[in-house]
Amino acid sequence: MFEFLKSKRPKDESVPCAPVSDVSDSSSQHNDVRRELIRVVLKDTLRLHGVPFGLLACEVIIVARAPGEDELHIQLVMMKWNEQLLRYASALQQQLRLGLDHFDPSIDHSKYIFSWRLSPDCGCPFPSMPDSKSWRQNTTQQVEEAPVSVLDRRHTRRLPKAALPDPMPALASAEPSNFAPTQMTPLK
């Protein structure tokens, strides 16, 4: 009587019914933990170096490149303009990496990608680009010498003789000695 309710397809025993996987749930939970760890380490790094909390925010973007391989982008967002913070951006990134290494040494944090973004209402005092001539003028004025080791005598700066003090005034009037002048020999 109720034959119309029965399925007319034959049962296929060869296709087992697989349980629903929790891989996406565990992966998203793992990513949430990573995001929260980065935010906590950033907050701790800012506190440790005395940077006010309102200046910088953080967004963490995780991009799946291949199965099991994620690329992590840390976007530091400047909420309020601070030129000093931009000057030390590289040092801040390094401190953040070191903090992440401290809290989670099992992960290679050197592969994380950092980027900086300015909030639209951060209050940047430079709303437009300067004249093109200013770039050429600034680069010639800001060229500095590379730091030279104090042990490298080839690059010592020579002062004019008038600026040098007389190192041994008493010896200047002394009689000449019978010693031969010192000769430089190569080191072996």
XYZ file of C-alpha atoms in Angstrom:
188
model
C 0.000 0.000 0.000
C 2.750 2.482 0.818
C 5.078 1.363 -1.938
C 5.401 4.887 -3.259
C 7.271 5.921 -0.092
C 9.963 3.320 -0.578
C 13.026 4.358 -2.513
C 13.283 2.705 -5.885
C 17.072 3.064 -5.945
C 19.007 0.009 -4.884
C 21.145 0.367 -1.795
C 24.794 0.881 -2.673
C 26.880 -0.736 0.038
C 30.195 0.211 -1.590
C 30.036 3.891 -0.545
C 30.545 4.104 3.187
C 29.056 7.027 5.005
C 31.975 9.148 6.305
C 31.576 11.145 9.493
C 31.746 14.920 9.194
C 35.302 16.083 9.808
C 36.178 18.656 12.455
C 39.330 19.721 10.573
C 37.931 23.134 9.653
C 36.790 23.730 13.228
C 40.160 22.775 14.731
C 41.981 24.810 12.088
C 39.891 27.904 12.764
C 40.373 27.445 16.517
C 44.133 27.148 15.969
C 44.098 30.327 13.867
C 42.071 32.147 16.529
C 44.665 31.149 19.127
C 47.485 32.395 16.872
C 45.684 35.709 16.313
C 45.126 36.184 20.024
C 48.748 35.305 20.824
C 49.987 37.930 18.356
C 47.694 40.563 19.853
C 48.829 39.729 23.389
C 52.518 39.804 22.424
C 52.032 43.136 20.619
C 50.335 44.619 23.663
C 53.104 43.289 25.906
C 55.815 44.648 23.555
C 54.189 48.087 23.475
C 53.885 48.109 27.271
C 57.503 46.966 27.703
C 58.824 49.827 25.549
C 56.461 52.490 26.872
C 54.474 52.952 23.645
C 50.931 54.190 24.407
C 48.302 51.565 23.573
C 46.117 53.883 21.502
C 48.806 54.458 18.850
C 48.879 51.017 17.274
C 46.396 48.253 16.495
C 46.914 44.903 14.858
C 45.102 42.796 12.278
C 46.182 39.230 11.595
C 45.400 37.722 8.196
C 45.981 34.015 7.601
C 46.153 32.870 3.985
C 46.132 29.158 3.165
C 48.732 28.557 0.430
C 48.668 24.743 0.356
C 47.166 22.041 2.573
C 48.821 22.480 5.938
C 50.766 25.572 4.852
C 49.508 28.934 6.017
C 51.020 32.327 5.350
C 50.526 34.739 8.204
C 50.338 38.498 7.624
C 50.538 40.858 10.577
C 49.212 44.266 9.660
C 50.144 46.952 12.161
C 47.657 49.808 11.943
C 48.736 53.253 13.112
C 45.669 54.681 14.798
C 47.265 58.028 15.777
C 50.098 59.722 13.924
C 53.466 59.413 15.615
C 56.633 60.022 13.611
C 58.800 58.426 16.287
C 56.844 55.183 15.978
C 57.471 55.138 12.218
C 61.168 55.789 12.779
C 61.399 52.672 14.936
C 59.027 50.494 12.877
C 61.714 47.970 11.988
C 62.890 47.697 15.593
C 59.292 47.225 16.770
C 58.767 44.416 14.250
C 61.947 42.734 15.490
C 60.841 43.036 19.116
C 57.457 41.578 18.197
C 59.164 38.593 16.515
C 61.357 38.074 19.568
C 58.295 38.157 21.817
C 56.537 35.588 19.637
C 59.653 33.388 19.729
C 59.641 33.658 23.516
C 55.986 32.659 23.902
C 55.910 30.006 21.159
C 59.433 28.777 20.311
C 58.142 25.812 18.282
C 57.085 28.041 15.344
C 59.397 29.894 12.948
C 58.108 33.455 13.237
C 60.695 34.842 10.825
C 58.406 33.858 7.932
C 55.605 36.101 9.153
C 54.932 39.024 6.846
C 54.589 42.471 8.426
C 52.901 45.433 6.833
C 52.005 48.887 8.082
C 48.815 50.770 7.411
C 47.804 54.263 8.424
C 44.284 54.695 9.690
C 42.393 57.271 7.585
C 41.761 59.393 10.669
C 45.212 58.994 12.270
C 45.947 62.715 11.934
C 48.902 62.528 9.573
C 50.267 66.091 9.081
C 51.280 65.340 5.479
C 48.063 65.057 3.435
C 49.780 65.541 0.066
C 53.101 64.709 -1.569
C 55.838 67.386 -1.653
C 57.299 68.895 -4.817
C 59.519 66.491 -6.772
C 62.560 68.735 -6.254
C 62.436 68.193 -2.499
C 63.316 64.511 -2.934
C 66.539 65.323 -4.739
C 67.506 67.999 -2.219
C 66.790 65.806 0.799
C 68.757 62.824 -0.476
C 71.932 64.843 -1.010
C 71.678 66.439 2.416
C 70.929 63.216 4.288
C 73.792 61.116 2.918
C 75.848 60.099 5.908
C 79.075 58.197 6.227
C 78.828 54.574 7.209
C 79.985 53.956 10.761
C 83.690 53.094 10.873
C 85.295 50.898 13.474
C 87.497 52.813 15.899
C 90.135 50.120 15.392
C 90.391 50.745 11.644
C 93.081 53.434 11.303
C 92.692 53.739 7.515
C 89.554 55.814 7.998
C 90.548 58.053 10.886
C 89.714 61.661 10.391
C 92.621 64.050 10.301
C 92.382 67.229 12.303
C 94.255 70.361 11.213
C 97.564 70.792 13.048
C 96.287 73.924 14.749
C 93.495 71.881 16.350
C 95.857 69.213 17.692
C 97.367 69.764 21.125
C 101.103 69.377 21.464
C 101.334 65.822 22.831
C 104.707 66.078 24.535
C 105.914 69.643 24.910
C 108.832 68.666 27.180
C 110.329 66.325 24.587
C 110.253 68.933 21.842
C 113.191 70.770 23.371
C 115.091 67.614 24.388
C 118.328 66.645 22.701
C 118.100 64.143 19.819
C 118.522 60.541 20.854
C 120.748 57.881 19.346
C 117.814 55.546 18.602
C 116.947 54.560 15.029
C 113.472 55.457 13.824
C 110.835 52.761 14.224
C 110.195 50.696 11.094
C 106.820 49.119 10.280
C 106.956 45.409 9.453
C 104.103 43.236 8.229
C 102.418 40.976 10.759
C 102.975 37.248 10.376
